[in-house]
Tab-separated table of C-alpha atoms in Angstrom:
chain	number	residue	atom	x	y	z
A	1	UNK	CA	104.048	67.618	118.519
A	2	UNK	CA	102.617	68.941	115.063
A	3	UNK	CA	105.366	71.809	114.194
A	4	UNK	CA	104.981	74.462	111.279
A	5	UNK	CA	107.740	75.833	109.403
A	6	UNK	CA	107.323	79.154	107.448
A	7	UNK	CA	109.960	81.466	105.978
A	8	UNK	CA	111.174	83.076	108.318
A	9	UNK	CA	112.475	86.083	106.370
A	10	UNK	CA	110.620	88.212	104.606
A	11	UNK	CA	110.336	88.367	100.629
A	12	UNK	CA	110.713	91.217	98.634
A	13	UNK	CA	109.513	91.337	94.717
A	14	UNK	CA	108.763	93.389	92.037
A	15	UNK	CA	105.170	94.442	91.151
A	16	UNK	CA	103.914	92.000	88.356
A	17	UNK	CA	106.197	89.294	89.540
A	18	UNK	CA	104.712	86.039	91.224
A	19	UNK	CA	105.344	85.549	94.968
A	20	UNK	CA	105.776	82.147	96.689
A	21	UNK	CA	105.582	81.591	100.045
A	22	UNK	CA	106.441	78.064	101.434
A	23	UNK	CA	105.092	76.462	104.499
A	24	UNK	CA	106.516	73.200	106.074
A	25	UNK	CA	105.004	70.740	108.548
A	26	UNK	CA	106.079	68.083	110.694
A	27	UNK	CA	104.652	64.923	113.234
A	28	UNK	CA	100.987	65.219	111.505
A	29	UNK	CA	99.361	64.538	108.168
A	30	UNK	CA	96.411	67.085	108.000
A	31	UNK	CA	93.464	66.197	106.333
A	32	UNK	CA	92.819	70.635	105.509
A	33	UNK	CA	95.724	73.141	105.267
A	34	UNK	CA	94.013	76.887	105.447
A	35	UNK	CA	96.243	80.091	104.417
A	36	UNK	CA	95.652	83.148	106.020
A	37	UNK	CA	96.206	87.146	105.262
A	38	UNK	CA	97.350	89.361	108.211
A	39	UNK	CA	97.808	93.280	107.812
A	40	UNK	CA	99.620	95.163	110.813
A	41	UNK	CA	97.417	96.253	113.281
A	42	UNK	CA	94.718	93.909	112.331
A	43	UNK	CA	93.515	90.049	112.769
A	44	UNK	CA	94.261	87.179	110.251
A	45	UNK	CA	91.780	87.071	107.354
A	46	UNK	CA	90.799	83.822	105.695
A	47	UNK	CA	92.219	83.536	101.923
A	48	UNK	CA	91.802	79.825	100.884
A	49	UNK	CA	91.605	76.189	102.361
A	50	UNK	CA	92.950	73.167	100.486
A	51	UNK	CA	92.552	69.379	101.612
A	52	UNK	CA	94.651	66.777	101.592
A	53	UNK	CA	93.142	64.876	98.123
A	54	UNK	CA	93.436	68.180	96.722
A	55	UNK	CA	96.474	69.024	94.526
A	56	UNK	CA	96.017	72.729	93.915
A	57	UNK	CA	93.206	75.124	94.616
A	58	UNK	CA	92.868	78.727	92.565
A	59	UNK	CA	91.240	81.650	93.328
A	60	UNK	CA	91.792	85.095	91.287
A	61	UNK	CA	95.541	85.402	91.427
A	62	UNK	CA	96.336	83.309	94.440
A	63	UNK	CA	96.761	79.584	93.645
A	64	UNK	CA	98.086	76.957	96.793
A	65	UNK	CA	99.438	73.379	96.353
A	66	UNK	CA	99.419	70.836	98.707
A	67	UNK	CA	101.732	67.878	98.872
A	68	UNK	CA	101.462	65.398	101.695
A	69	UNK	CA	104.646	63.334	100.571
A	70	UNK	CA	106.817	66.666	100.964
A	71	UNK	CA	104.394	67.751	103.928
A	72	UNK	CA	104.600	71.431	102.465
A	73	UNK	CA	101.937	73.494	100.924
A	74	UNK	CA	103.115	76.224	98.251
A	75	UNK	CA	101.393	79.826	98.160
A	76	UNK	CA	101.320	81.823	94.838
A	77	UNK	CA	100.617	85.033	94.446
A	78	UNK	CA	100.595	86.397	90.222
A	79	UNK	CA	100.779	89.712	89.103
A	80	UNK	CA	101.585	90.676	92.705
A	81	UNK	CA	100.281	94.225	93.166
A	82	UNK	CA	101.740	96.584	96.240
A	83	UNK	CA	98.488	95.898	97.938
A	84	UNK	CA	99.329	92.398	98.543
A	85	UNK	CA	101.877	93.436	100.854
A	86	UNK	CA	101.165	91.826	104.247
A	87	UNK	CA	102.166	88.777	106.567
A	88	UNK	CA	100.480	85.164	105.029
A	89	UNK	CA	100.141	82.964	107.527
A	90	UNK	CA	99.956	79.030	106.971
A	91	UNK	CA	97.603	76.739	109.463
A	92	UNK	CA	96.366	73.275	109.925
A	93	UNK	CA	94.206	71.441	111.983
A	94	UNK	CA	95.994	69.183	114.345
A	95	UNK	CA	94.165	65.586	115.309
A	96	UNK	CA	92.339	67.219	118.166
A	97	UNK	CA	90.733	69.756	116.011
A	98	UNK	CA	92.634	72.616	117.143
A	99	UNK	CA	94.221	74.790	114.627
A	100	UNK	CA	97.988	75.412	114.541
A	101	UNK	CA	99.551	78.688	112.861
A	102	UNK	CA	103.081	78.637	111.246
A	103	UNK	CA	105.195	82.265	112.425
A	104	UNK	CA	104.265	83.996	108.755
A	105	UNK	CA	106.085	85.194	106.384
A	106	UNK	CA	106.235	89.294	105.239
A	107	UNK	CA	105.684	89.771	102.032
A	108	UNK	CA	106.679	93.108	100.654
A	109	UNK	CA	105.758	93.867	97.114
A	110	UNK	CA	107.181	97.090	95.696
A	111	UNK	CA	106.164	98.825	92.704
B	1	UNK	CA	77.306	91.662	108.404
B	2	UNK	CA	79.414	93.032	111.092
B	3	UNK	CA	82.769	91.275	112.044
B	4	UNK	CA	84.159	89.793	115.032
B	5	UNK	CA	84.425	93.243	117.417
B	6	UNK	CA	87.232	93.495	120.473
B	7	UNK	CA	87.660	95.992	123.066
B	8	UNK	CA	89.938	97.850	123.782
B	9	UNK	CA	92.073	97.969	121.311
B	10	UNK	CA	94.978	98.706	123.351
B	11	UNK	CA	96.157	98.457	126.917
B	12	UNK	CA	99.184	99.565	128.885
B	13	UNK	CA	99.446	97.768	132.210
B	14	UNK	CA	102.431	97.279	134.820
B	15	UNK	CA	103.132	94.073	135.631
B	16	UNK	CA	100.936	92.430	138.442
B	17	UNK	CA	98.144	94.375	137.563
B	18	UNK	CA	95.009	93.041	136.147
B	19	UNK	CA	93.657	93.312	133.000
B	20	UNK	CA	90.189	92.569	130.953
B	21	UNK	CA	89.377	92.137	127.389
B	22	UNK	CA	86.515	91.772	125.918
B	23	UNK	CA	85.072	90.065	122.535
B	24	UNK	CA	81.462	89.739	120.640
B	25	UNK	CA	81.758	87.471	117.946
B	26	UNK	CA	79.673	86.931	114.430
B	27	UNK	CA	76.173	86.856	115.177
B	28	UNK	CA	75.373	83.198	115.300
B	29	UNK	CA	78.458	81.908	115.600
B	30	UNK	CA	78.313	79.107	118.467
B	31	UNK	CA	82.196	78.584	118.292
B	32	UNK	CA	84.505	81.304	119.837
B	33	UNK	CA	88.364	81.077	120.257
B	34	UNK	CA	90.941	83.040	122.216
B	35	UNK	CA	94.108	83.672	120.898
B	36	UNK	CA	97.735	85.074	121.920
B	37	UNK	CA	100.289	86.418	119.309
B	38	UNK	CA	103.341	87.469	120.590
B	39	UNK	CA	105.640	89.733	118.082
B	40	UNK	CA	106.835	87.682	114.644
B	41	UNK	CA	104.462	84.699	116.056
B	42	UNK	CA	101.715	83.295	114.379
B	43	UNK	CA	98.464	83.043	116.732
B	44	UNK	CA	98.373	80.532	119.647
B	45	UNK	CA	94.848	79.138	121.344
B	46	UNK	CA	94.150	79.654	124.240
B	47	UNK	CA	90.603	78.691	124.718
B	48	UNK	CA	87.793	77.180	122.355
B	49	UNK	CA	84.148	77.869	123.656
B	50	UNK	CA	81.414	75.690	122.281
B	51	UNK	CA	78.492	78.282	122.973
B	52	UNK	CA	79.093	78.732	126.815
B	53	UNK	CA	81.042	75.591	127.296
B	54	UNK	CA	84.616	75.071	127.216
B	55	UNK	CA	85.787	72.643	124.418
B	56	UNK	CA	89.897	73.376	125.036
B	57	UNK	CA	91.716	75.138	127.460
B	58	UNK	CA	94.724	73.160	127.519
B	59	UNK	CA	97.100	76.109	126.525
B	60	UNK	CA	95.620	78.581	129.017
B	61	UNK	CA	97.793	79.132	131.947
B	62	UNK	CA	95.288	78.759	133.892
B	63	UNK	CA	97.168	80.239	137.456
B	64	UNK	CA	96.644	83.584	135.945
B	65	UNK	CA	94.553	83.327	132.699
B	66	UNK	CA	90.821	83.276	133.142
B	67	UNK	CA	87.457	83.155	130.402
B	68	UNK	CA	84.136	82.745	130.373
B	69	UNK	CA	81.448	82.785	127.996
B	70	UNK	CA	78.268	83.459	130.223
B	71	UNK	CA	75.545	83.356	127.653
B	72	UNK	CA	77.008	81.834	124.817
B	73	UNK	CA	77.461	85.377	123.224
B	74	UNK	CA	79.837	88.079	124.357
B	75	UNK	CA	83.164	86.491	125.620
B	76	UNK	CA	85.700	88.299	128.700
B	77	UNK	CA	89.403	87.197	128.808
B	78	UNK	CA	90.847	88.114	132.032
B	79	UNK	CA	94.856	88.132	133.042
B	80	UNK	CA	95.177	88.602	136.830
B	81	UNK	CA	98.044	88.918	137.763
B	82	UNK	CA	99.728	90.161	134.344
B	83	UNK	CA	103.574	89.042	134.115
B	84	UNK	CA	106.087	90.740	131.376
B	85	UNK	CA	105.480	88.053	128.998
B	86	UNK	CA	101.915	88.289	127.968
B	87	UNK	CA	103.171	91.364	126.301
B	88	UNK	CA	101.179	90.215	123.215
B	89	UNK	CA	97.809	91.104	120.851
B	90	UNK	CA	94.936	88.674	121.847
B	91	UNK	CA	93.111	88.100	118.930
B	92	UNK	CA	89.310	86.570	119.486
B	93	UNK	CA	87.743	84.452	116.356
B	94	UNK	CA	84.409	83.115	116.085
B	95	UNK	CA	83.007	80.188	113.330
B	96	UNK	CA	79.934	78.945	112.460
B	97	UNK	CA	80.567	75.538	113.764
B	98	UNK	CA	83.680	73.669	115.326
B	99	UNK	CA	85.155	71.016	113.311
B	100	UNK	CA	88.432	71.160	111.010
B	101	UNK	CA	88.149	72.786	108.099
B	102	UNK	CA	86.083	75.632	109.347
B	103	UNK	CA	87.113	79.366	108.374
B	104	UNK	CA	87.348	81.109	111.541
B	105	UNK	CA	86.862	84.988	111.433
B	106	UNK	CA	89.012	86.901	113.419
B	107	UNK	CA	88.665	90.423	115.344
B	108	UNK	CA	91.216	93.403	115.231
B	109	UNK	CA	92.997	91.832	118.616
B	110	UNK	CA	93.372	93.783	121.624
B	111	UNK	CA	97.126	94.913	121.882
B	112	UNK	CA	98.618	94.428	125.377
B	113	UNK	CA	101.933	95.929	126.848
B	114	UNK	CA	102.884	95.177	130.387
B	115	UNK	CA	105.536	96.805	132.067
């Protein structure tokens, strides 16, 4: 079965630094990779979705990669302010449409 | 436009009891999901509704786990009876449309302790 594989510890960084989270997958080749934002206390918010003829995707300071021969997507966070402090999940879609999460990974930015 | 609301937000159950939650999703939205995150897990489906039909239901545990979707709006999740495990926040999300690559929008979660 389709398995995700996220840090499982959480990162720590300066403000102003870049953050990168990694997220591994196994037993499926997705054809869309999404990346999600989850605060305590609250439900995952959508951040960016890349597909699989897509190399890299921007928006404002977060920037994902997406490399189907490695089967892992990279997350990037620049300038990392303490705001962006929160779980990021990774998710694909799995053959029979559903969508699978990876465990997150806490990202703590201090200032 | 307003978000993806759940109710209640909380719950503190003993085990065997029963236990309802309750989700309206984006206004429009024909797709609605059910989801269970357990502590330092990412989500895991438990139901897809295609307006009031059921498109997956595969990981519901379906000797205890019960939803419907009456009127293609307003969705109930229903645990009777509640074991230890489903300790866990049940998070509802609604999209547009079903299909892969859809954004799904996701509700605050109802956060459920059972002891």
């Amino acid at each position: 079965s389709q398995k995700i594989e996220q840090n499982s510890e959480a990162l720590n960084i300066q403000e102003g630094k870049t953050a990168t989270l990694t997220c591994n997958y196994t037993n499926y080749s997705p054809a869309y990779l999404q990346w999600y934002r989850q605060d305590p206390g609250r439900g995952p918010v959508f951040l960016l979705l890349i597909r699989e003829n897509e190399k890299e995707k921007r928006k404002e300071r977060l920037k994902v990669t997406f490399d189907t021969t490695l089967k892992q997507s990279l997350f990037h966070i620049t300038a990392s302010q303490p705001a962006d402090s929160a779980t990021y999940l990774c998710a694909l879609y799995n053959q029979g449409g559903k969508l699978i999460f990876g465990q997150g990974t806490e990202l703590s930015v201090k200032p | 436009e307003a978000g993806v609301a759940q109710s209640p937000r909380y719950k503190i159950i003993e085990k065997r009891q029963s236990v309802a939650f309750w989700c309206n999703p984006i206004s429009g939205h024909a797709t609605l999901y059910w989801y269970q995150q357990i502590l330092g897990q990412g989500p895991k489906l438990l139901i897809q509704f295609q307006n009031n039909g059921v498109v997956d239901d595969s990981q519901l545990p379906k000797d205890r786990f019960s939803a419907e979707r009456l009127k293609g709006v307003d969705s109930t999740l229903k645990i009777q009876p509640a074991k230890l495990e489903d300790s866990a926040v049940y998070l509802c999300a609604s999209s547009s449309v079903a299909g892969a690559g859809e954004t799904q929008y996701f509700g605050p979660g109802t956060r459920l302790l059972v002891l």
